[in-house]
Every structure is written in structure tokens, then in C-alpha cells.
C-alpha atoms as a PDB file:
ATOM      1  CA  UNK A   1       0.000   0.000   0.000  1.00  0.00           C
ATOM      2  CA  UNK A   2       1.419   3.487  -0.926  1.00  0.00           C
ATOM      3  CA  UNK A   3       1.255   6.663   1.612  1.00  0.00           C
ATOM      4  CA  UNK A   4      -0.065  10.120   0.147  1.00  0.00           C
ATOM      5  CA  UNK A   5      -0.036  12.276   3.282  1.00  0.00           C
ATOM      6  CA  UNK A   6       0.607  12.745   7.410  1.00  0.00           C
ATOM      7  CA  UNK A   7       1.023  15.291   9.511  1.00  0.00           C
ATOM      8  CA  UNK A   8       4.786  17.353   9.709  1.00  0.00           C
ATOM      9  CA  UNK A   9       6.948  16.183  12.721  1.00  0.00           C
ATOM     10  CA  UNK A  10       9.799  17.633  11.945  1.00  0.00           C
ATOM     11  CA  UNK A  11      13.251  15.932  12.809  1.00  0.00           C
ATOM     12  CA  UNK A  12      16.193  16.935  14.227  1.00  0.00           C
ATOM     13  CA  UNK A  13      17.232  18.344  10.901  1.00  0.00           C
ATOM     14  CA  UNK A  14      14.313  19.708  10.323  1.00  0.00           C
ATOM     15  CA  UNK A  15      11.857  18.410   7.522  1.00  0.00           C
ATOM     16  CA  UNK A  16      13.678  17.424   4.209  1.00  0.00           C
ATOM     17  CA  UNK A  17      12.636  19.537   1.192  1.00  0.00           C
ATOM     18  CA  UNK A  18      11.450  18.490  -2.316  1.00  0.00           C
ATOM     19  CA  UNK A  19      13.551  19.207  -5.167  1.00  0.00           C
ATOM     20  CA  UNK A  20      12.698  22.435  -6.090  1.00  0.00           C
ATOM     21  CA  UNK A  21      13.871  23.711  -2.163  1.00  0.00           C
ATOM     22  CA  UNK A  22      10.249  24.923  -1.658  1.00  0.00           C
ATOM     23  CA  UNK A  23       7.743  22.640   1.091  1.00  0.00           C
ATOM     24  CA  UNK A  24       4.391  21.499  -0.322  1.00  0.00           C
ATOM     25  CA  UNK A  25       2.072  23.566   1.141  1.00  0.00           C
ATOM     26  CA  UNK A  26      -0.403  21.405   3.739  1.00  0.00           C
ATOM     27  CA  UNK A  27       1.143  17.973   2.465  1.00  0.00           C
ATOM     28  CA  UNK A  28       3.208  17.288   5.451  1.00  0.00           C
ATOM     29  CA  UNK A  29       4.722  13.625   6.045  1.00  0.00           C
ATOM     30  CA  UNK A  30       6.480  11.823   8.870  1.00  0.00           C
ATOM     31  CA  UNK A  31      10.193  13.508   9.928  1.00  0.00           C
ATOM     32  CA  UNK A  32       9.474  15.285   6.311  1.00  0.00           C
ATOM     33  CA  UNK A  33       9.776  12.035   3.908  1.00  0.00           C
ATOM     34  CA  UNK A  34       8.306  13.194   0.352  1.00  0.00           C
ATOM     35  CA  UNK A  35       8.863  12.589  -2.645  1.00  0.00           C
ATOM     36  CA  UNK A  36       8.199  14.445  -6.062  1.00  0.00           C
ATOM     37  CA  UNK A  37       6.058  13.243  -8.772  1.00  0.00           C
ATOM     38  CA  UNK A  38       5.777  15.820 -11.549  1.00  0.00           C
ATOM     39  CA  UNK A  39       6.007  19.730 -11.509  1.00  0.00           C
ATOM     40  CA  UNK A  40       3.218  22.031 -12.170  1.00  0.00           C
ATOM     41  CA  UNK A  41       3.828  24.936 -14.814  1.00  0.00           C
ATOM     42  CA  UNK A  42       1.451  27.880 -14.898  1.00  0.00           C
ATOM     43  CA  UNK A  43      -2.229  27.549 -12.831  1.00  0.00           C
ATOM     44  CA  UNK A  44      -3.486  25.008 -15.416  1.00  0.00           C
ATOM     45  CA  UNK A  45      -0.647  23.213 -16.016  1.00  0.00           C
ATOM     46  CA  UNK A  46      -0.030  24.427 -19.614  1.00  0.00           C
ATOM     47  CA  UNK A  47       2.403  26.906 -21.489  1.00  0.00           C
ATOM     48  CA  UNK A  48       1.995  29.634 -23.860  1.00  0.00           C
ATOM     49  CA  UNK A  49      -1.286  31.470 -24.598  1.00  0.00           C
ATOM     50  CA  UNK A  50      -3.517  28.804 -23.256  1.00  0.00           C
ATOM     51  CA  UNK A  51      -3.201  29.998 -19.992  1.00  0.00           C
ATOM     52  CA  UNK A  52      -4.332  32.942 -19.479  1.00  0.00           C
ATOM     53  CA  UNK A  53      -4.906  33.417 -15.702  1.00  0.00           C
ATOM     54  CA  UNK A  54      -1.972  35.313 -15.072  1.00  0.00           C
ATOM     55  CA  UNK A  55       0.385  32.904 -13.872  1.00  0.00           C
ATOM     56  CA  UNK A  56       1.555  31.554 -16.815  1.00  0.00           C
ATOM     57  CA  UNK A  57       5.244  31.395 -14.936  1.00  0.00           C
ATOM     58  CA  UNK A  58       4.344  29.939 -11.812  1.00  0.00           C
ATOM     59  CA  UNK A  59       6.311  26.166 -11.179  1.00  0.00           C
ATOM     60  CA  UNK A  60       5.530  24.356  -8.385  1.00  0.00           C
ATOM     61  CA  UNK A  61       6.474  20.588  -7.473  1.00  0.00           C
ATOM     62  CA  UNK A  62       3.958  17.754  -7.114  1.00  0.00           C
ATOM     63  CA  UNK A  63       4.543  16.072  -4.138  1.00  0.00           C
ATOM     64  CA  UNK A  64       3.909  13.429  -2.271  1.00  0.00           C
ATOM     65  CA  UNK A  65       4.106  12.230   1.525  1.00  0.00           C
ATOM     66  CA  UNK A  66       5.727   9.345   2.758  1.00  0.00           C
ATOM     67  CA  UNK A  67       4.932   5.959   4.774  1.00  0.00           C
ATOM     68  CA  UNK A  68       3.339   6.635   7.836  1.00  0.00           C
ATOM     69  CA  UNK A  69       5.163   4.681  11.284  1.00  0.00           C
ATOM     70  CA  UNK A  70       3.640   2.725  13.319  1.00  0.00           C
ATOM     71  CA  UNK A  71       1.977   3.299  16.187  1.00  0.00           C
ATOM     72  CA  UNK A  72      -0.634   5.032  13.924  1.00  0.00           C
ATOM     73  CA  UNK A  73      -2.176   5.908  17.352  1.00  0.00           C
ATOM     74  CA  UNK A  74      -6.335   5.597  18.121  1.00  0.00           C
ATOM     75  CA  UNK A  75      -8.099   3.508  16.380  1.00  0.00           C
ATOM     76  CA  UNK A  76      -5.738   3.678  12.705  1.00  0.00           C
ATOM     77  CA  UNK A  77      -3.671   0.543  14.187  1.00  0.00           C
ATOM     78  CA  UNK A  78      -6.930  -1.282  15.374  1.00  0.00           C
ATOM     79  CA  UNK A  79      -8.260  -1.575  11.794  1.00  0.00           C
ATOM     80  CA  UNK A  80      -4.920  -1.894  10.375  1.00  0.00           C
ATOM     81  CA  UNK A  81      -4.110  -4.752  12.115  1.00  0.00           C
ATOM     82  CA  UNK A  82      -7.723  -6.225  11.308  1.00  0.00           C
ATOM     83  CA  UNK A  83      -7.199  -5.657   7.634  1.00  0.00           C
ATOM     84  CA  UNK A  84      -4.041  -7.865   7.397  1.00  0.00           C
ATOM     85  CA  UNK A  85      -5.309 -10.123   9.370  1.00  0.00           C
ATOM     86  CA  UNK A  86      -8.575 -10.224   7.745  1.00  0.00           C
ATOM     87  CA  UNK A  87      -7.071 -10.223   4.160  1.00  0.00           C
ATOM     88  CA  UNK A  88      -4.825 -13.169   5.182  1.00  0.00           C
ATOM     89  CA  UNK A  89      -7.659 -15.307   5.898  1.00  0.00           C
ATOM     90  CA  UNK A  90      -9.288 -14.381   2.614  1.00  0.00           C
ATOM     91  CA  UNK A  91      -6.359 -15.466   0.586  1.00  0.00           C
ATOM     92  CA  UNK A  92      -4.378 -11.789   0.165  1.00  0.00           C
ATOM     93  CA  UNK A  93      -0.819 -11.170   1.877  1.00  0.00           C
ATOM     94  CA  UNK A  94      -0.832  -7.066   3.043  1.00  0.00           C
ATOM     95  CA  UNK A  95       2.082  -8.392   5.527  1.00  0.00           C
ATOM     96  CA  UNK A  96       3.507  -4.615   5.058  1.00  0.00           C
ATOM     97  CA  UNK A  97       0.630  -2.243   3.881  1.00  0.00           C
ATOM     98  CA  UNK A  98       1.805   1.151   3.402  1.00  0.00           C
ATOM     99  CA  UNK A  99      -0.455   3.908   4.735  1.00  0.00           C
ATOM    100  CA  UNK A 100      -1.052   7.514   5.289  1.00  0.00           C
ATOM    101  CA  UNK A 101      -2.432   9.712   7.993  1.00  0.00           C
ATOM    102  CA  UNK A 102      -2.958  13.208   6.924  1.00  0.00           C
ATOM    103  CA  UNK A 103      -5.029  15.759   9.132  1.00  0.00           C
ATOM    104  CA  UNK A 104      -6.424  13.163  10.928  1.00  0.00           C
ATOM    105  CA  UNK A 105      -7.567  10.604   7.997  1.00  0.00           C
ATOM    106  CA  UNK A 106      -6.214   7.556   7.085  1.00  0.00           C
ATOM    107  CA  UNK A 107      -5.539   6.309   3.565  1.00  0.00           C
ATOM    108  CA  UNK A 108      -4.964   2.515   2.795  1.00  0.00           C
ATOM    109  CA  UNK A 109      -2.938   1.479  -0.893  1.00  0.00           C
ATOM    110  CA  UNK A 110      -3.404  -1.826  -1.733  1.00  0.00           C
ATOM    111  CA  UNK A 111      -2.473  -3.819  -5.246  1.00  0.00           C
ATOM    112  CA  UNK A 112      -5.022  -3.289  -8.089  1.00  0.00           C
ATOM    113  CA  UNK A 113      -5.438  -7.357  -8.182  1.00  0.00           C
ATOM    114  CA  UNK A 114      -6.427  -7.252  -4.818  1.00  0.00           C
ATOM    115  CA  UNK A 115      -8.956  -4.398  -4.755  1.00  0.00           C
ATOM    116  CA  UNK A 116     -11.849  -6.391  -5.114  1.00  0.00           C
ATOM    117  CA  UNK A 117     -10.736  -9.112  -2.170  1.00  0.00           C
ATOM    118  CA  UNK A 118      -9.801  -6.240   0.473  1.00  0.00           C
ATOM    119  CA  UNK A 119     -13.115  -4.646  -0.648  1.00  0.00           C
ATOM    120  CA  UNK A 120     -14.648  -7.971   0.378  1.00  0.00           C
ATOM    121  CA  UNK A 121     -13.102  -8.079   3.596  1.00  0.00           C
ATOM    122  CA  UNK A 122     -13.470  -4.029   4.727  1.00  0.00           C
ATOM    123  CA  UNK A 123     -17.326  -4.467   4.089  1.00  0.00           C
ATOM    124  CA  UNK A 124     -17.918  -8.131   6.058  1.00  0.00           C
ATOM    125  CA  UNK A 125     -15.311  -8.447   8.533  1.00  0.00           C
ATOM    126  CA  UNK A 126     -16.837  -7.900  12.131  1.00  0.00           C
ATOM    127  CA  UNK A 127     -13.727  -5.958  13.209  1.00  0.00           C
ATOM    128  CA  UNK A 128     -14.106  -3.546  10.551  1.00  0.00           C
ATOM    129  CA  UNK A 129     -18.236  -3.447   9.109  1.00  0.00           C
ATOM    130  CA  UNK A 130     -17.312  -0.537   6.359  1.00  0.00           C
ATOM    131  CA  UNK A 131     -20.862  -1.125   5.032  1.00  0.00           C
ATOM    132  CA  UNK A 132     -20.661   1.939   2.533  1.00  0.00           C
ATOM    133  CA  UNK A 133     -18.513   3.179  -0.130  1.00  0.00           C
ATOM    134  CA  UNK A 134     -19.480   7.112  -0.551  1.00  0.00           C
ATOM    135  CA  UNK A 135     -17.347   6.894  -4.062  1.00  0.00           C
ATOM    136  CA  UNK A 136     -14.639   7.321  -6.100  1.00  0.00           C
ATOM    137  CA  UNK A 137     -12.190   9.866  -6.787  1.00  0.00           C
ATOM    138  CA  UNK A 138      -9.722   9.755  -9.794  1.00  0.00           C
ATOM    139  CA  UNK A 139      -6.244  11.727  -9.928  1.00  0.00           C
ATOM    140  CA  UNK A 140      -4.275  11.860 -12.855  1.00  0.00           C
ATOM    141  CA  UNK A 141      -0.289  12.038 -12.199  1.00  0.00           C
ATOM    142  CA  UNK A 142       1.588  12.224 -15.551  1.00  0.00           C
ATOM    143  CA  UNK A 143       5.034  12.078 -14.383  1.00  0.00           C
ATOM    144  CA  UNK A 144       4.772   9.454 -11.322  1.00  0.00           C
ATOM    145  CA  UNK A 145       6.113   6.564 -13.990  1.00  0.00           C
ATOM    146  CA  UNK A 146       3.837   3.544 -14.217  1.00  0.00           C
ATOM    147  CA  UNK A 147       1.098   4.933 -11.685  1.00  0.00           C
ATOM    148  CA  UNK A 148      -0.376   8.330 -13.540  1.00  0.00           C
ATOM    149  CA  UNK A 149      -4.048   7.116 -12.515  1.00  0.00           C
ATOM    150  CA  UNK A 150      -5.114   6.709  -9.321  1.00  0.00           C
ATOM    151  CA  UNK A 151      -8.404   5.492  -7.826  1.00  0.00           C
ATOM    152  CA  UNK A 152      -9.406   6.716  -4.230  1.00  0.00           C
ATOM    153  CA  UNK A 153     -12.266   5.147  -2.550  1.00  0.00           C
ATOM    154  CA  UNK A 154     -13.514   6.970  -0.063  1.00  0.00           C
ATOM    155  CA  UNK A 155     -15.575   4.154   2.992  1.00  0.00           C
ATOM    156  CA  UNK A 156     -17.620   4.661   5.947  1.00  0.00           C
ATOM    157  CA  UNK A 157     -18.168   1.851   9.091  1.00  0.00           C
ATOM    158  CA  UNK A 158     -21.925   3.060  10.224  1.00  0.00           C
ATOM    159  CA  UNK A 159     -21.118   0.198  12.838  1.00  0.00           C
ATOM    160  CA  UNK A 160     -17.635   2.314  14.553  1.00  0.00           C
ATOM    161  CA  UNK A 161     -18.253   5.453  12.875  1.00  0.00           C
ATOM    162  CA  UNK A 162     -15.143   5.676  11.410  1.00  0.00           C
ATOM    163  CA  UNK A 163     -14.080   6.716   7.986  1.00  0.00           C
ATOM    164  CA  UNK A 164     -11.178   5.312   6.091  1.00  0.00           C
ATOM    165  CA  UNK A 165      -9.923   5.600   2.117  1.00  0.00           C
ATOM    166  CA  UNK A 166      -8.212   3.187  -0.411  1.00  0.00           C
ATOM    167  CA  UNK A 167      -6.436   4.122  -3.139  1.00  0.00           C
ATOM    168  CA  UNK A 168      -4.976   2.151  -6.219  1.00  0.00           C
ATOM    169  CA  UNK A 169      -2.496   3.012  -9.095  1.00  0.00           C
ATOM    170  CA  UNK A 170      -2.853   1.601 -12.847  1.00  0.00           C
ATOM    171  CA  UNK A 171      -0.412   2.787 -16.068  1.00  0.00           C
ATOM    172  CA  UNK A 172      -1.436   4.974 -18.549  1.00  0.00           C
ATOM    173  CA  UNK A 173      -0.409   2.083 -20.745  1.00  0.00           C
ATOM    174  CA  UNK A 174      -2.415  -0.254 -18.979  1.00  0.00           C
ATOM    175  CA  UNK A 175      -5.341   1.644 -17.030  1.00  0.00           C
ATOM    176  CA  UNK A 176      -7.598  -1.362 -15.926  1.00  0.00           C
ATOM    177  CA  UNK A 177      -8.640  -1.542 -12.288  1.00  0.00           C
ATOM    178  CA  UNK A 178     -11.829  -4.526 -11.028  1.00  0.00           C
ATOM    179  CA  UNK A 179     -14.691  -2.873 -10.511  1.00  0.00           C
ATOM    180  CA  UNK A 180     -16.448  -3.563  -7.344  1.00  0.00           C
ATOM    181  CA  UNK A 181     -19.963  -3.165  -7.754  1.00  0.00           C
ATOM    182  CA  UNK A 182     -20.557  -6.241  -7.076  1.00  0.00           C
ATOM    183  CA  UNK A 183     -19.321  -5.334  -3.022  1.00  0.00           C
ATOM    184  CA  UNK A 184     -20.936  -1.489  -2.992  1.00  0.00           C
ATOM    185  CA  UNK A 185     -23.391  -1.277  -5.834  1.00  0.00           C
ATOM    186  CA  UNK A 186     -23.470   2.318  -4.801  1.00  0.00           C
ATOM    187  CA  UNK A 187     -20.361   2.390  -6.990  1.00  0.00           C
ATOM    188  CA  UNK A 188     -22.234   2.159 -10.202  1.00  0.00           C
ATOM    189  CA  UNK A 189     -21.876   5.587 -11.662  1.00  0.00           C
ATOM    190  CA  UNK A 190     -19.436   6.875 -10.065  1.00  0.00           C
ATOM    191  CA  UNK A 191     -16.946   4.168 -11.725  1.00  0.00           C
ATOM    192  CA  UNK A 192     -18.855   5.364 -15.240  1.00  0.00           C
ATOM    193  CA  UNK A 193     -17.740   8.792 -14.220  1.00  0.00           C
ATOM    194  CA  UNK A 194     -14.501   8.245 -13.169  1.00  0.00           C
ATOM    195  CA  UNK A 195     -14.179   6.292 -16.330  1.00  0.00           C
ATOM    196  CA  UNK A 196     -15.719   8.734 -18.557  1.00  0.00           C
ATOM    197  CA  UNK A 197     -13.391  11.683 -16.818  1.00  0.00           C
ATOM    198  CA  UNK A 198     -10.162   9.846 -16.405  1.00  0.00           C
ATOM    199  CA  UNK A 199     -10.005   6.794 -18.610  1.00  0.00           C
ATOM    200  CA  UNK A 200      -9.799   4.363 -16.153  1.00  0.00           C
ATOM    201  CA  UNK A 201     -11.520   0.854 -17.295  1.00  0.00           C
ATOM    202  CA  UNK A 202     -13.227  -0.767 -14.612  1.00  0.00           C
ATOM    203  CA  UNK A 203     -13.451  -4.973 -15.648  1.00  0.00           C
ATOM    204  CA  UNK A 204     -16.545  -6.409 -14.740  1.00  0.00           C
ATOM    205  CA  UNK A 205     -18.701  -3.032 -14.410  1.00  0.00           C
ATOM    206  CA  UNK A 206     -22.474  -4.226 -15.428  1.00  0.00           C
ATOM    207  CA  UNK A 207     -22.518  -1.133 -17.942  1.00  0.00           C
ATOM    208  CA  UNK A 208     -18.782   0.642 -18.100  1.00  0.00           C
ATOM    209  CA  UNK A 209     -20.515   3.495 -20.759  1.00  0.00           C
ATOM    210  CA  UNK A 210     -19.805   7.483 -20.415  1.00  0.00           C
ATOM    211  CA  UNK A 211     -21.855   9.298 -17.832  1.00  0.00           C
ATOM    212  CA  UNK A 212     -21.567  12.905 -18.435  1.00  0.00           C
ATOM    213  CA  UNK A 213     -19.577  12.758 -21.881  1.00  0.00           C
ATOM    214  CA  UNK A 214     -21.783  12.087 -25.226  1.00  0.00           C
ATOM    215  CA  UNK A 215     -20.354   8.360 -26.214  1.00  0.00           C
ATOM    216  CA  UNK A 216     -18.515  10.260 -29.135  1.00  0.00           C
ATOM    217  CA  UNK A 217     -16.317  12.177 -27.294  1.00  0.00           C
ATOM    218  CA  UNK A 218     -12.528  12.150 -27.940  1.00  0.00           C
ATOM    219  CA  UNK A 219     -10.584  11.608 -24.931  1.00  0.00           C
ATOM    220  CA  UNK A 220     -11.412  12.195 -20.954  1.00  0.00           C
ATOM    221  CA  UNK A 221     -11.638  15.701 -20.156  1.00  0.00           C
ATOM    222  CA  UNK A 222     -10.254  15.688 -16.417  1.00  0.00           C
ATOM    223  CA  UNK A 223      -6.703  14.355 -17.165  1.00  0.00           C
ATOM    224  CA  UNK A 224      -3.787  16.781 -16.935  1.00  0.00           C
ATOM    225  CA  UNK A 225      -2.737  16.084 -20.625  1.00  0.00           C
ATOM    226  CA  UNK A 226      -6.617  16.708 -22.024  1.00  0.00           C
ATOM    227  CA  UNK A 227      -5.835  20.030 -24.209  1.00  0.00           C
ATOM    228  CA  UNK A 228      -6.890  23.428 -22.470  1.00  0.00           C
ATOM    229  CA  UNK A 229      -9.624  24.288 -24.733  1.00  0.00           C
ATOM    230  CA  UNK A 230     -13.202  24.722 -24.882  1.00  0.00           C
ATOM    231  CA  UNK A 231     -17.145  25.565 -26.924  1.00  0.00           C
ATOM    232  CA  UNK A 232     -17.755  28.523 -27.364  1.00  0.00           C
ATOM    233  CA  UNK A 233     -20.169  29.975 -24.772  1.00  0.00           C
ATOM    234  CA  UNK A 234     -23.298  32.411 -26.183  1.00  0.00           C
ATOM    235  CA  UNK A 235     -25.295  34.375 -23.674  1.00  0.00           C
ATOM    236  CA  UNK A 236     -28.081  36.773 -24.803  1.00  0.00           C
ATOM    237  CA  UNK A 237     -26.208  37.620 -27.875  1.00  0.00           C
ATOM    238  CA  UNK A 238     -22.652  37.875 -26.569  1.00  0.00           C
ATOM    239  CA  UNK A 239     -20.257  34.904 -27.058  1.00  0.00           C
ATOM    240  CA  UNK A 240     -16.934  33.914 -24.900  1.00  0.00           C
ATOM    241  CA  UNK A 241     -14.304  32.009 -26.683  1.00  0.00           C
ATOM    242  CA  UNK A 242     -12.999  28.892 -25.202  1.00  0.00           C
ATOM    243  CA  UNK A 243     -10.018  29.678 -22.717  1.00  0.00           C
ATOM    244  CA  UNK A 244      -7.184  28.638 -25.535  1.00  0.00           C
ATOM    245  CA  UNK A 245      -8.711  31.172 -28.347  1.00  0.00           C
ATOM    246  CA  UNK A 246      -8.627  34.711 -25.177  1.00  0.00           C
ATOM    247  CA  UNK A 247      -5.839  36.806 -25.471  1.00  0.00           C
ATOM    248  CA  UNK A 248      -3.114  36.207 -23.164  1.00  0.00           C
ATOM    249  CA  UNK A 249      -2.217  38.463 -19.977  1.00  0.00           C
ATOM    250  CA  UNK A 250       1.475  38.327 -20.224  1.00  0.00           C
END
């Protein structure tokens, strides 16, 4: 399991910096362990005229926390140590999990080929009851080689009241994660929009079609490398280009 955020406790040194010198702003980790995934260029992430909010020169790394340490402290180790355990009776090893605490949350990363097996086991084991998934969120990280899309499932316990997410990583070149409507049928559309927005191919969805796209529609609009463009936009007569076509500010 991977680790995406934790709270800053600095160490004797003081918290290590990410390559460009500069501290990610609220994305603290453990003695400052992070590590860089991509850099952002301008506010949209694009050069030239396309951007034209003004801060066409802004760069800014992409960061990441690292592994959270054990103890986890409250309940994070009780349901940690009931997820290994649990997942080791149902067949899957998470002898290490990596995990994240950030702000007072806890994030679990787990293998895309066991997704649908931990899902299993976080909604029926006794020790952990997370009876609801509220959905998904997709990310799209162009530069973090061989995991640009990321799934984060975001679960509830009604039983503990306690809130936890998962999170898995597919390729670009390979962007095929199970679906697991068949554990939270809640899940439906929001795999169809996470699909439709990211390009992330859910096997075994009943009905894996776009959502909010027509089915026509060239590429998935809320990756970072879908072109900064636009329709035109007519109101009572008056018409606003798309972003790419307004005159720059620089």
C-alpha cells in the first residue's frame, strides 16, 4: 500500500525539502519524507497562450508524503491490524501495507489485483463493518512513472463510525482496475464517471458506458494532458471564446 499524506513532525534536521527547495504547502509527512512526482507549470498546467490566468510562470512541485510509522495511534492501528489479518484469511498477503495519515484521515494502498478481495473483507469483517462506499475519486499524475491514474475510494463503518480511504495506481499504458460493484453497488456511476473523466476501465462493471460525456467524445476531459480548450459559450447575444482562443495576460 502506498502513503499520500501525514502530519509534519519535523526531525532533528528539520523536515527534508522536495527538489525544487520549496515545502508542499499542507502535504506534510512523517520527519518530512516526500517525494516528487511531476512539476506544475502555470495555474493550469499548460504553457503559452492557453493559460491565461496570469500565472503563466508559476512552477511548483507535485509532491507526495511518505509511509506513515507505526503506532498510527487511536483507532488507525486497530483496523490496520484487522485488515491484514482479515485479508490473510481471505487469501491476500498485506504483511507490510503502506499507509497515510494526513489531518487526521487515514488512507490505505493496496495492489489493483487485490482491490476487489480487500473490498470484500473491509465491508464483512466484524472488526471492521465498512458497510458503505461514498465513491470514487480519480487523480491523474503524468510524471509518477507507471502509476499516472489513481483510484481513491472513499468508505464509511456506520457500525464504529469511522471513515477510512483506499487508493490504487494503474499505467497509462495499462489503465484497468476490477470494478467492485458487485461489493458497494453504490459504486455504479461513479466508476462510469470516473471512467468517462479519467479513462480508467473498470473490468466487470455491469454497464462501463460514459456518464456525463456524449459516447462520441474524444478523450477524458479531467486528465492533466486533455488540451486546455473549450465551446464557445453564447449568452443573450454575446459569445466567450474557449479559454485557448482569449488573449493572453502576459
Amino acid at each position: 500500500m502506498t502513503d499520500e499524506s501525514s502530519d509534519v513532525k519535523p526531525g532533528p534536521d528539520g523536515p527534508e525539502q522536495p527538489a525544487t527547495g520549496q515545502s508542499p504547502e499542507n502535504v506534510p509527512a512523517p520527519a518530512g519524507q516526500v517525494h516528487q512526482v511531476g512539476e506544475r507549470h502555470g495555474m493550469f498546467g499548460v504553457r503559452g497562450t492557453g493559460d491565461t490566468s496570469g500565472y503563466g510562470g508559476l512552477q511548483q512541485a507535485i509532491v507526495l508524503p511518505g509511509d506513515a510509522q507505526r503506532p498510527y495511534g487511536g483507532w488507525f492501528d486497530e483496523v490496520a491490524d484487522a485488515l491484514v489479518a482479515a485479508a490473510h484469511d481471505a487469501g491476500v498477503e498485506l504483511t507490510a501495507p503502506r499507509v497515510v495519515i494526513h489531518r487526521g484521515e487515514i488512507t490505505f494502498h493496496v495492489r489493483r489485483e487485490d482491490l476487489l478481495a480487500v473490498a470484500k473483507v473491509l465491508r464483512d469483517d466484524e472488526r471492521l463493518r465498512f458497510e458503505f462506499c461514498a465513491g470514487i475519486s480519480g487523480v491523474h499524475y503524468p510524471d509518477d512513472t507507471g502509476r499516472e491514474l489513481h483510484a481513491v475510494y472513499h468508505l464509511l463503518s456506520m457500525t464504529y463510525n469511522r471513515r477510512i480511504r483506499l487508493e490504487v495506481t494503474a499505467p497509462d499504458a495499462d489503465p484497468h482496475i476490477p470494478s467492485i460493484v458487485s461489493v458497494y453497488p453504490t459504486n455504479d456511476w461513479h466508476e462510469r464517471e470516473t471512467f468517462d473523466m479519467f479513462g480508467l476501465v473498470f473490468d466487470g462493471h455491469p454497464a462501463l458506458t460514459r456518464i456525463l460525456m456524449p459516447d462520441d467524445w474524444p478523450g477524458h476531459p479531467q486528465r492533466k494532458d486533455y488540451p486546455l480548450g473549450g465551446i464557445p459559450v453564447e449568452y443573450k447575444g454575446g459569445t466567450v471564446p474557449p479559454p485557448d482562443q482569449r488573449r493572453s495576460y502576459n
